[in-house]
Coordinates of C-alpha atoms and ligand atoms in Angstrom, one line a residue:
Chain A
M867 CA 4.1 50.8 2.4
V868 CA 0.8 50.9 2.4
K869 CA -1.3 48.6 3.5
E870 CA -3.6 46.5 1.5
L871 CA -6.1 44.7 2.6
K872 CA -7.1 40.3 1.2
A873 CA -10.4 40.0 2.4
E874 CA -12.5 42.2 5.4
V875 CA -15.0 40.2 7.2
K876 CA -18.3 42.0 8.1
K877 CA -20.9 41.7 11.1
L878 CA -20.0 38.0 10.1
N879 CA -22.3 35.8 12.6
F880 CA -22.7 31.6 12.3
Y881 CA -24.9 29.0 13.4
Y882 CA -24.7 25.8 14.1
G883 CA -28.4 24.3 13.5
R884 CA -29.4 26.8 16.5
V885 CA -26.4 27.0 18.1
Q886 CA -24.5 30.6 17.5
A887 CA -20.6 30.6 17.4
L888 CA -19.1 33.2 16.2
K889 CA -21.0 36.2 17.0
E890 CA -20.6 39.5 14.6
I891 CA -17.1 39.2 13.9
N892 CA -15.7 42.4 11.8
L893 CA -11.9 42.2 11.2
P894 CA -9.1 42.5 7.9
I895 CA -6.6 40.3 6.5
E896 CA -4.1 41.6 5.3
R897 CA -1.9 41.0 2.1
R898 CA 1.1 39.2 2.4
K899 CA 1.0 39.4 5.7
V900 CA 0.6 36.4 8.9
S901 CA -3.0 37.3 10.8
A902 CA -3.7 34.7 13.9
L903 CA -6.7 33.9 16.2
I904 CA -5.4 33.2 19.4
G905 CA -8.3 32.1 22.6
P906 CA -8.6 29.5 24.9
S907 CA -10.4 26.2 23.5
G908 CA -13.5 26.2 21.8
C909 CA -13.7 29.8 21.2
G910 CA -15.0 29.8 17.8
K911 CA -10.9 29.3 15.8
T912 CA -11.4 27.2 13.8
T913 CA -15.0 27.7 12.6
F914 CA -14.0 31.2 11.7
L915 CA -11.0 29.8 10.2
R916 CA -13.5 27.0 8.4
C917 CA -15.6 29.8 7.1
F918 CA -12.8 31.1 5.4
N919 CA -13.2 27.8 2.7
R920 CA -16.1 27.6 3.2
M921 CA -16.2 24.0 4.8
H922 CA -19.1 24.3 6.9
D923 CA -21.2 23.5 3.4
L924 CA -20.4 20.1 4.1
Y925 CA -22.9 19.4 7.0
P926 CA -25.9 20.4 6.8
H927 CA -27.5 22.3 9.3
N928 CA -24.9 25.6 9.0
R929 CA -25.3 28.4 8.5
Y930 CA -23.2 32.1 7.6
E931 CA -24.5 35.2 8.2
G932 CA -22.7 38.6 7.1
E933 CA -20.0 39.4 5.3
I934 CA -15.5 37.1 4.0
I935 CA -15.4 39.9 1.0
L936 CA -12.2 38.9 -1.3
H937 CA -10.1 41.4 -3.0
P938 CA -9.5 43.0 -5.2
D939 CA -12.7 41.0 -6.6
N940 CA -14.5 42.8 -4.0
V941 CA -17.0 39.0 -4.1
N942 CA -18.6 38.0 -0.9
I943 CA -17.2 34.0 -0.2
I944 CA -19.4 33.4 1.6
S945 CA -22.9 34.3 -0.1
P946 CA -25.3 31.7 -0.9
Q947 CA -24.5 32.2 -4.6
M948 CA -20.8 32.0 -4.5
D949 CA -20.2 28.2 -4.9
P950 CA -18.0 26.7 -2.5
I951 CA -15.8 24.5 -4.9
E952 CA -15.0 28.1 -6.9
V953 CA -13.9 29.9 -3.1
R954 CA -11.9 26.6 -2.0
M955 CA -9.7 27.2 -5.6
Q956 CA -8.3 30.3 -4.2
I957 CA -7.7 29.3 -0.5
S958 CA -6.6 26.5 0.4
M959 CA -6.2 25.5 4.0
V960 CA -3.8 23.2 6.3
F961 CA -5.5 21.2 8.8
Q962 CA -4.9 20.3 12.8
K963 CA -3.3 16.9 11.5
P964 CA -2.1 16.3 8.6
N965 CA -3.6 14.2 5.9
P966 CA -1.7 12.9 3.1
F967 CA -4.0 11.3 0.2
P968 CA -3.6 7.8 0.1
K969 CA -1.1 8.5 -3.2
S970 CA 2.3 9.1 -3.9
I971 CA 4.4 12.6 -2.7
Y972 CA 4.2 13.8 -6.1
E973 CA 0.5 12.6 -6.8
N974 CA -0.6 14.5 -3.1
V975 CA 1.2 18.1 -4.6
A976 CA -0.7 17.4 -8.0
Y977 CA -3.3 16.7 -6.5
G978 CA -5.5 20.0 -6.9
L979 CA -3.9 20.5 -10.6
R980 CA -6.1 17.3 -11.3
V981 CA -8.9 18.5 -9.7
R982 CA -8.5 22.0 -11.7
G983 CA -8.3 19.6 -15.1
V984 CA -4.1 19.9 -15.7
S985 CA -3.1 16.7 -16.8
K986 CA 0.5 17.9 -18.8
R987 CA 3.2 16.7 -17.2
E988 CA 5.8 19.1 -18.2
V989 CA 3.3 21.6 -16.0
L990 CA 2.5 19.1 -13.6
D991 CA 6.1 18.3 -13.1
E992 CA 7.0 21.7 -12.6
K993 CA 4.4 22.8 -10.3
V994 CA 5.2 19.7 -8.4
E995 CA 9.1 21.1 -7.6
K996 CA 8.6 24.4 -7.3
S997 CA 5.1 23.7 -4.2
L998 CA 8.2 20.8 -2.9
R999 CA 10.7 23.6 -2.5
G1000 CA 8.5 26.5 -1.8
A1001 CA 7.5 24.0 1.2
V1002 CA 11.4 23.1 1.7
L1003 CA 11.1 19.6 1.3
W1004 CA 12.6 18.9 -1.7
D1005 CA 16.1 17.8 -0.9
E1006 CA 14.6 15.6 1.0
V1007 CA 11.9 13.6 -1.2
K1008 CA 13.5 14.7 -4.7
D1009 CA 14.4 11.2 -4.9
R1010 CA 11.9 9.5 -4.0
L1011 CA 8.9 10.7 -5.8
N1012 CA 6.7 8.2 -6.5
H1013 CA 6.9 6.7 -2.5
L1014 CA 3.5 6.6 -0.6
A1015 CA 3.4 9.6 1.2
F1016 CA 2.8 7.8 4.5
D1017 CA 6.7 6.9 4.6
L1018 CA 6.9 10.1 5.1
S1019 CA 7.8 11.4 9.2
G1020 CA 4.7 14.0 10.4
G1021 CA 6.4 16.9 10.2
Q1022 CA 7.6 15.6 6.4
Q1023 CA 3.8 14.4 5.6
Q1024 CA 2.9 18.3 7.4
R1025 CA 5.5 19.9 4.5
L1026 CA 4.0 17.8 2.1
C1027 CA 0.5 19.2 2.7
I1028 CA 1.3 22.1 2.9
A1029 CA 3.4 21.7 -1.1
R1030 CA -0.3 20.5 -1.6
A1031 CA -2.3 23.7 -0.5
L1032 CA 0.7 26.5 -2.3
A1033 CA 0.5 24.1 -5.7
T1034 CA -2.6 26.2 -6.4
N1035 CA -1.5 29.3 -6.4
P1036 CA -3.8 29.9 -3.3
R1037 CA -4.6 33.5 -2.5
I1038 CA -5.4 33.0 1.1
L1039 CA -3.5 29.7 3.2
L1040 CA -5.3 29.1 6.3
F1041 CA -3.7 26.7 8.9
D1042 CA -5.8 24.9 11.7
E1043 CA -2.7 24.5 14.5
P1044 CA -0.7 23.2 11.6
T1045 CA 1.7 22.5 15.1
S1046 CA -0.4 20.2 17.4
A1047 CA 0.2 17.5 16.0
L1048 CA 4.5 17.6 16.0
D1049 CA 7.4 17.7 17.7
P1050 CA 9.7 20.3 19.1
T1051 CA 11.7 20.8 15.6
A1052 CA 9.0 19.8 13.2
T1053 CA 7.2 22.6 14.4
L1054 CA 10.0 25.3 14.0
K1055 CA 10.8 23.8 11.0
I1056 CA 7.4 23.9 10.0
E1057 CA 6.9 28.1 11.8
E1058 CA 10.1 29.1 9.6
L1059 CA 8.6 28.5 6.5
I1060 CA 5.3 30.5 7.7
V1061 CA 7.6 33.6 7.6
E1062 CA 8.5 32.8 4.6
L1063 CA 5.4 32.0 2.8
K1064 CA 3.4 35.5 3.4
N1065 CA 5.8 37.1 0.7
E1066 CA 3.7 35.4 -1.6
V1067 CA 0.6 34.7 -0.5
T1068 CA -2.0 36.0 2.7
I1069 CA -1.7 33.9 6.0
I1070 CA -4.0 33.7 8.8
I1071 CA -2.9 30.9 11.0
V1072 CA -5.1 29.4 14.7
T1073 CA -3.0 28.7 17.0
H1074 CA -3.3 27.9 21.1
N1075 CA 0.3 28.3 21.2
M1076 CA 1.1 32.5 21.9
Q1077 CA 4.7 31.5 22.0
Q1078 CA 3.7 30.6 18.4
A1079 CA 1.7 33.5 17.6
A1080 CA 3.8 36.0 19.0
R1081 CA 6.7 34.3 16.6
V1082 CA 5.1 34.2 13.2
S1083 CA 2.6 36.4 12.8
D1084 CA 2.5 40.4 12.3
Y1085 CA -1.7 40.6 13.7
T1086 CA -3.3 38.9 16.4
A1087 CA -6.8 38.9 16.7
F1088 CA -8.0 37.3 20.0
M1089 CA -11.0 35.5 20.3
Y1090 CA -13.2 34.5 23.2
L1091 CA -17.0 33.3 23.1
G1092 CA -17.3 33.1 20.0
E1093 CA -16.7 37.5 19.3
I1094 CA -13.4 38.8 18.4
V1095 CA -12.1 40.9 21.8
E1096 CA -9.3 42.7 20.4
Y1097 CA -7.5 42.9 17.3
D1098 CA -4.0 44.6 16.5
K1099 CA -0.2 44.3 15.6
T1100 CA 0.8 41.0 17.4
D1101 CA 4.0 43.2 19.6
R1102 CA 1.1 45.3 20.7
I1103 CA -1.1 41.7 21.6
F1104 CA 1.3 41.1 23.4
T1105 CA 3.2 43.7 25.2
A1106 CA 0.2 46.1 25.2
P1107 CA -2.8 44.9 24.9
S1108 CA -6.1 47.0 25.0
N1109 CA -8.4 44.7 26.7
K1110 CA -8.7 43.7 30.2
L1111 CA -9.1 39.9 29.0
T1112 CA -6.5 39.7 26.3
E1113 CA -4.4 40.2 29.2
E1114 CA -5.3 38.0 31.4
Y1115 CA -5.6 35.4 28.5
I1116 CA -2.0 36.1 27.2
T1117 CA -0.1 36.5 30.8
G1118 CA -1.4 32.8 31.2
R1119 CA -4.2 33.5 33.8
F1120 CA -6.8 31.7 32.0
G1121 CA -7.6 29.5 28.7
Chain B
M1076 CA -18.4 -16.8 51.6
K1077 CA -21.0 -19.1 50.2
R1078 CA -22.3 -16.5 46.8
K1079 CA -18.9 -16.3 46.1
L1080 CA -18.1 -19.3 45.6
T1081 CA -20.9 -20.5 43.8
R1082 CA -19.9 -17.3 42.0
K1083 CA -16.7 -19.2 41.1
I1084 CA -18.8 -22.1 40.6
K1085 CA -20.8 -20.7 37.8
E1086 CA -18.2 -18.3 35.8
G1087 CA -15.9 -21.7 35.6
A1088 CA -19.1 -23.3 34.0
I1089 CA -19.3 -21.2 31.7
E1090 CA -15.9 -20.7 30.8
T1091 CA -15.5 -24.1 29.9
I1092 CA -18.6 -24.3 28.3
L1093 CA -17.3 -21.6 26.3
F1094 CA -13.9 -23.0 25.2
L1095 CA -15.2 -26.3 24.4
S1096 CA -18.1 -24.6 21.8
A1097 CA -14.5 -23.0 20.6
L1098 CA -12.8 -26.0 21.1
S1099 CA -15.4 -27.8 18.6
S1100 CA -15.2 -25.9 15.8
V1101 CA -11.2 -26.1 15.5
F1102 CA -12.2 -29.6 15.5
I1103 CA -14.9 -30.4 13.1
T1104 CA -12.8 -27.3 11.2
I1105 CA -9.8 -30.1 11.2
S1106 CA -11.6 -33.3 11.3
I1107 CA -13.7 -32.4 7.9
V1108 CA -10.2 -31.8 6.4
V1109 CA -8.8 -35.1 8.1
V1110 CA -11.8 -36.5 5.8
L1111 CA -11.4 -34.6 2.6
S1112 CA -7.2 -35.7 2.6
Y1113 CA -7.9 -39.3 2.9
E1114 CA -10.5 -39.5 0.9
S1115 CA -8.3 -37.8 -1.7
F1116 CA -5.4 -40.0 -1.3
G1117 CA -7.2 -42.5 -1.6
F1118 CA -8.6 -40.9 -5.2
F1119 CA -5.1 -40.5 -6.5
K1120 CA -4.0 -44.1 -5.4
E1121 CA -5.9 -45.1 -8.3
V1122 CA -5.8 -41.6 -10.4
P1123 CA -1.7 -40.5 -10.8
L1124 CA -2.1 -36.6 -10.0
I1125 CA -0.9 -35.5 -13.4
E1126 CA -3.4 -37.2 -15.0
F1127 CA -5.7 -35.6 -12.7
L1128 CA -4.1 -32.0 -13.1
T1129 CA -3.8 -32.2 -17.0
G1130 CA -6.6 -33.7 -18.5
R1131 CA -9.1 -32.8 -21.3
E1132 CA -12.0 -34.8 -19.6
W1133 CA -14.1 -35.4 -16.9
T1134 CA -16.3 -38.6 -17.2
P1135 CA -15.5 -40.5 -14.2
L1136 CA -19.2 -42.1 -14.7
F1137 CA -18.1 -43.2 -18.1
A1138 CA -17.3 -47.0 -19.1
E1139 CA -13.9 -45.5 -20.0
P1140 CA -13.7 -43.1 -17.6
K1141 CA -11.5 -39.8 -17.4
F1142 CA -10.0 -38.2 -14.9
G1143 CA -9.3 -34.7 -16.2
I1144 CA -10.3 -31.5 -13.1
L1145 CA -9.7 -29.1 -15.7
P1146 CA -13.2 -28.8 -17.5
L1147 CA -14.8 -28.6 -13.9
I1148 CA -12.0 -25.6 -12.7
S1149 CA -12.5 -24.1 -16.0
G1150 CA -17.0 -24.2 -16.1
T1151 CA -15.8 -23.1 -11.8
L1152 CA -13.9 -20.1 -13.1
L1153 CA -15.8 -19.1 -16.3
I1154 CA -18.8 -19.0 -13.8
T1155 CA -17.3 -17.0 -11.7
S1156 CA -15.7 -14.3 -13.9
I1157 CA -19.3 -13.6 -15.2
A1158 CA -20.6 -13.2 -11.8
L1159 CA -17.9 -11.0 -10.8
I1160 CA -18.1 -8.8 -13.8
V1161 CA -21.5 -7.8 -12.5
A1162 CA -21.0 -8.1 -8.7
L1163 CA -17.9 -6.3 -8.8
P1164 CA -18.9 -2.9 -10.4
L1165 CA -22.6 -3.0 -9.2
G1166 CA -21.6 -3.6 -5.7
L1167 CA -18.7 -1.5 -5.5
T1168 CA -20.9 1.4 -7.0
A1169 CA -23.6 0.5 -4.9
A1170 CA -21.1 1.2 -2.1
V1171 CA -20.0 4.6 -2.8
Y1172 CA -23.7 5.3 -3.0
L1173 CA -24.8 4.6 -0.4
S1174 CA -21.5 5.5 2.0
E1175 CA -21.0 8.9 0.6
Y1176 CA -24.0 10.0 -1.5
A1177 CA -27.5 8.7 0.6
P1178 CA -29.0 10.5 2.5
H1179 CA -29.5 8.9 6.3
R1180 CA -33.5 7.8 5.9
L1181 CA -32.6 6.6 2.0
K1182 CA -30.1 4.5 3.6
E1183 CA -31.9 2.9 6.2
I1184 CA -34.5 2.1 2.8
I1185 CA -31.6 0.9 0.5
K1186 CA -29.9 -1.5 2.8
P1187 CA -31.8 -4.1 4.4
I1188 CA -33.0 -4.3 0.1
L1189 CA -29.7 -5.3 -0.4
E1190 CA -29.5 -7.6 2.2
L1191 CA -32.6 -9.0 1.3
L1192 CA -31.0 -10.2 -2.2
A1193 CA -28.3 -12.4 0.1
A1194 CA -31.8 -13.9 2.1
V1195 CA -33.4 -15.2 -1.0
P1196 CA -32.8 -19.3 -1.5
T1197 CA -30.3 -19.6 -3.7
V1198 CA -32.9 -23.1 -5.4
V1199 CA -35.0 -19.5 -6.3
Y1200 CA -32.6 -18.1 -7.8
G1201 CA -31.3 -20.9 -9.8
Y1202 CA -34.7 -21.3 -11.4
F1203 CA -35.3 -17.7 -11.8
A1204 CA -32.0 -18.0 -14.3
L1205 CA -33.3 -21.0 -15.6
L1206 CA -36.5 -20.2 -16.4
F1207 CA -37.5 -16.7 -17.2
L1208 CA -33.6 -14.6 -17.8
T1209 CA -31.7 -17.5 -20.3
P1210 CA -34.9 -17.2 -22.1
I1211 CA -34.7 -13.9 -22.4
L1212 CA -30.9 -14.0 -23.4
Q1213 CA -32.3 -16.6 -25.5
K1214 CA -34.6 -13.6 -27.8
F1215 CA -30.9 -11.4 -28.1
I1216 CA -28.6 -14.2 -28.2
P1217 CA -29.8 -17.0 -30.4
D1218 CA -27.0 -18.9 -30.0
L1219 CA -27.5 -19.5 -26.8
S1220 CA -28.3 -22.8 -25.3
G1221 CA -31.0 -23.7 -23.0
F1222 CA -28.1 -25.2 -20.4
N1223 CA -25.2 -22.2 -20.1
A1224 CA -23.0 -20.2 -18.6
L1225 CA -24.4 -16.7 -19.0
S1226 CA -27.3 -17.0 -17.3
P1227 CA -26.6 -18.7 -13.8
G1228 CA -23.3 -16.5 -14.2
I1229 CA -25.6 -13.6 -14.5
I1230 CA -27.8 -14.5 -11.3
M1231 CA -25.5 -15.2 -9.0
G1232 CA -23.7 -12.1 -9.8
I1233 CA -26.9 -10.2 -8.8
M1234 CA -26.9 -12.4 -5.9
I1235 CA -23.1 -11.3 -4.1
I1236 CA -24.1 -8.2 -4.7
P1237 CA -24.8 -7.0 -1.0
Y1238 CA -21.5 -9.0 0.2
V1239 CA -19.6 -6.6 -1.7
S1240 CA -21.2 -3.8 -1.3
S1241 CA -21.6 -3.8 2.2
V1242 CA -17.5 -4.6 3.1
S1243 CA -16.7 -2.0 0.6
E1244 CA -18.7 0.2 2.3
D1245 CA -17.5 -0.4 6.0
A1246 CA -14.4 0.2 4.3
M1247 CA -15.1 3.6 2.6
R1248 CA -17.3 4.1 6.4
A1249 CA -14.5 4.3 8.2
V1250 CA -11.8 6.5 5.7
P1251 CA -11.7 9.0 8.4
M1252 CA -13.8 12.6 7.7
H1253 CA -10.7 14.4 8.0
I1254 CA -8.7 12.7 4.9
R1255 CA -12.4 13.7 2.8
E1256 CA -12.0 17.5 3.9
G1257 CA -8.3 17.2 2.6
S1258 CA -10.0 17.1 -1.0
Y1259 CA -12.6 18.6 -0.4
A1260 CA -10.2 21.6 0.8
M1261 CA -7.9 21.3 -2.3
G1262 CA -11.6 22.6 -4.7
A1263 CA -12.8 18.0 -5.6
T1264 CA -16.2 17.5 -6.0
K1265 CA -18.1 14.8 -4.2
L1266 CA -18.1 12.5 -6.9
Q1267 CA -13.6 13.1 -7.9
T1268 CA -12.9 12.2 -3.8
A1269 CA -15.2 9.9 -3.3
F1270 CA -13.1 7.9 -6.4
K1271 CA -9.6 9.9 -6.1
V1272 CA -9.6 9.5 -2.3
V1273 CA -12.1 7.3 -0.4
I1274 CA -11.6 4.5 -2.7
P1275 CA -8.0 4.6 -3.1
S1276 CA -8.1 5.3 1.3
A1277 CA -10.3 2.0 1.5
F1278 CA -8.3 -0.5 -1.2
S1279 CA -7.8 -2.8 1.0
G1280 CA -11.0 -3.2 2.9
I1281 CA -12.3 -2.8 -0.1
A1282 CA -10.5 -5.8 -2.0
A1283 CA -11.2 -7.6 1.0
A1284 CA -14.4 -7.2 -0.2
F1285 CA -13.9 -8.6 -3.5
I1286 CA -12.1 -11.6 -2.0
I1287 CA -15.5 -12.4 0.0
G1288 CA -17.8 -11.8 -3.4
I1289 CA -14.8 -14.7 -5.4
S1290 CA -15.2 -17.0 -2.9
R1291 CA -18.3 -17.1 -3.0
A1292 CA -19.1 -17.2 -6.3
I1293 CA -16.7 -20.7 -6.2
G1294 CA -18.4 -22.4 -3.5
E1295 CA -21.8 -21.5 -4.8
T1296 CA -24.2 -24.0 -5.9
M1297 CA -27.7 -24.4 -6.8
V1298 CA -28.2 -21.7 -9.0
V1299 CA -25.2 -23.4 -11.4
A1300 CA -26.5 -27.1 -10.6
I1301 CA -29.6 -26.0 -11.8
A1302 CA -29.0 -23.8 -15.0
A1303 CA -25.8 -24.4 -16.3
G1304 CA -26.0 -27.9 -17.6
G1305 CA -25.1 -30.9 -16.2
M1306 CA -22.0 -30.9 -18.9
P1307 CA -18.6 -30.8 -17.8
N1308 CA -16.9 -29.1 -20.7
L1309 CA -13.0 -27.4 -20.8
T1310 CA -14.5 -24.2 -22.6
A1311 CA -14.5 -20.6 -22.0
N1312 CA -17.6 -19.6 -24.6
P1313 CA -21.0 -18.6 -21.9
L1314 CA -23.0 -19.5 -24.1
E1315 CA -22.3 -23.6 -23.4
P1316 CA -23.9 -25.2 -20.5
V1317 CA -20.6 -26.3 -18.7
Q1318 CA -20.2 -27.6 -15.1
T1319 CA -18.4 -26.7 -11.5
L1320 CA -17.0 -28.7 -9.1
T1321 CA -19.6 -27.8 -7.2
A1322 CA -22.2 -29.0 -9.1
Y1323 CA -20.1 -31.9 -10.2
I1324 CA -20.0 -33.0 -6.7
V1325 CA -24.3 -32.4 -5.5
A1326 CA -24.3 -34.2 -9.2
V1327 CA -22.9 -37.0 -8.5
S1328 CA -24.0 -37.1 -4.1
L1329 CA -27.9 -37.4 -5.1
G1330 CA -27.1 -40.2 -7.8
D1331 CA -26.8 -43.2 -5.7
V1332 CA -22.5 -44.0 -6.3
P1333 CA -21.1 -46.8 -4.3
H1334 CA -19.6 -46.3 -0.9
G1335 CA -15.8 -46.6 -1.7
T1336 CA -15.4 -46.7 -5.1
I1337 CA -14.0 -44.9 -7.3
E1338 CA -16.7 -42.6 -8.7
Y1339 CA -17.1 -42.2 -4.5
K1340 CA -14.0 -40.8 -4.1
T1341 CA -13.8 -38.3 -7.5
I1342 CA -16.8 -36.3 -5.0
F1343 CA -13.0 -35.3 -2.4
A1344 CA -11.1 -34.9 -5.1
A1345 CA -12.9 -33.1 -6.7
G1346 CA -13.6 -31.6 -3.0
M1347 CA -10.3 -31.0 -2.3
T1348 CA -9.5 -28.8 -4.9
L1349 CA -12.7 -26.9 -4.1
F1350 CA -11.5 -26.5 -0.9
L1351 CA -7.7 -25.3 -1.7
M1352 CA -9.4 -22.6 -4.1
T1353 CA -11.6 -20.9 -2.2
L1354 CA -8.9 -21.3 0.7
V1355 CA -5.6 -19.4 -1.6
F1356 CA -8.7 -16.4 -1.7
N1357 CA -9.5 -16.2 1.9
I1358 CA -6.1 -16.3 2.9
I1359 CA -5.6 -13.1 0.4
G1360 CA -8.8 -11.7 2.1
F1361 CA -7.7 -12.3 5.8
W1362 CA -4.2 -10.5 4.7
L1363 CA -5.5 -7.4 3.3
R1364 CA -8.0 -7.1 5.7
K1365 CA -5.3 -7.2 8.0
R1366 CA -3.5 -4.6 6.4
I1367 CA -6.6 -2.1 6.3
R1368 CA -6.5 -2.4 10.4
E1369 CA -2.5 -1.2 10.0
A1370 CA -3.4 1.9 7.5
Y1371 CA -5.0 3.7 10.8
Ligands
LIG1438 N1 -20.1 20.8 14.5 C1 -20.3 21.1 15.1 N2 -21.8 21.1 15.7 C2 -22.1 21.8 16.6 N3 -20.7 22.8 17.6 C3 -19.6 23.0 17.2 C4 -19.7 21.9 16.0 N4 -18.3 22.2 15.8 C5 -18.1 23.6 17.4 N5 -18.5 23.5 17.9 C6 -18.9 24.0 18.3 O1 -18.4 26.2 18.5 C7 -17.3 26.5 19.6 C8 -16.0 26.7 18.5 O2 -15.7 25.6 17.8 P1 -13.9 25.2 17.4 O3 -14.5 26.6 16.5 O4 -14.4 23.8 17.3 O5 -13.3 26.1 18.4 P2 -11.8 26.7 18.5 O6 -11.6 26.3 17.0 O7 -11.5 27.5 19.5 O8 -11.5 25.3 20.0 C9 -17.4 24.9 20.5 O9 -18.5 25.9 21.3 C10 -17.8 24.1 20.1 O10 -18.0 23.1 21.2
LIG1439 MG1 -9.5 24.2 16.7

């Protein structure tokens, strides 16, 4: 199979005010693969991930430099001319802590569609079911779609957030340590789901859990102090890293 | 050793003082309830409860007195409703603006100004309604009488905006940022996020703010006493003069009704009714506020 790129990060710099958090990042994002970002706490993984859906635009004094080219349209999603809302319409995100809205299960999943002006019941019904099936949650909630989302367990809430993110057919799905607030069983379910989902959507996942990166990802980038130290196929990174720092990190000597 | 002893005495004394002042407020509250109940009990010995609750006329000072509380309740509810129609949407809009939109600097200016609305003496509002707003309204509504429910209702609404907005704003600001981010990440605009996610998340707090506004409106006296006209009137027409429970109480208290007469006791019967009405709203508000804390 030919490799196909979904996105390309070129010379990305990012600044929180005067503090530079990302330095000269270059990275290819393979289409319909899982790319993992690993590295010690504070190295800039979250900061990098949040560039892809322009989350930094919500806060003042943040600044991007460089390009993140989205294929096949070939547009730079971090250029000032690009509307952040337009970007978020195409690139969805699942957060570290499950953050369902104070609405029913159904309305949580339908949220992105409603925001886009979809209100036809049949369309919504179909999309909600499809997304909940996609997130392997349908069987657990199909009889109580109008219950409040807070009634679900933490793991179910996170899968609900995944369903919510899937409902709008995103081109890239971002995960920021999606299992850090979950127990091992719920974690396993989410990991299986991520592997399943890559058949349909390109995935970038941040994790500080190296076993998780090894289990779910096809490619891995190791970050340190705001830079990408090494990027390769996941099995290579974990068996034969070419950089000394990477090796020290994955063997648990720091981080 | 000696230092330790003096400190212990000091601490003990302070604790006792604090306890006594807490106790005194409880004691005062209980005595108010006892006096209210005792005096209204005396009233109900002379006037049957059924007449009080169902009678359609309230004329205790007439030669042939009638003791139906309904006109005062309807007056209270009418003016309160008008006030809420003004205060709830404006208060909520102000809260959304302050919590979600206003840049920090501007907020620092707007908030004190809003709070100033609550600091103006209510007498001033009363005369403002009577001498300024009513004449203006009469230009548009020729049927409006000089004393009416509409004008003090509107002014009272403006008066309670800060109560509604500041509590609502606190509730909205307490909504964690990651909930908002979830909405933005789905491609929502700021307006959509504010109305579809932040307001529902802050629902119990906003409801509590509304309850505070309602209690404040029901309990307000001066504005109505001055601008609504002192006529108990069983009506839903805001253009007519009305009297509220509070306005009746001041009106009678200011006159010289002899202690112990039935006229005197009506003050307490009306007071008891008012007390029960605000109590109900406060209990609802308390319950709602307890629920916010459980939500996050
Ligand atoms: N809002 C912010 N303002 C300023 N500095 C920040 C902000 N968020 C993160 N940082 C800094 O940027 C660096 C990268 O943080 P982050 O991307 O959260 O790391 P990671 O997700 O890898 O743990 C850290 O040094 C952190 O202190
Ligand atoms: Mg992080």
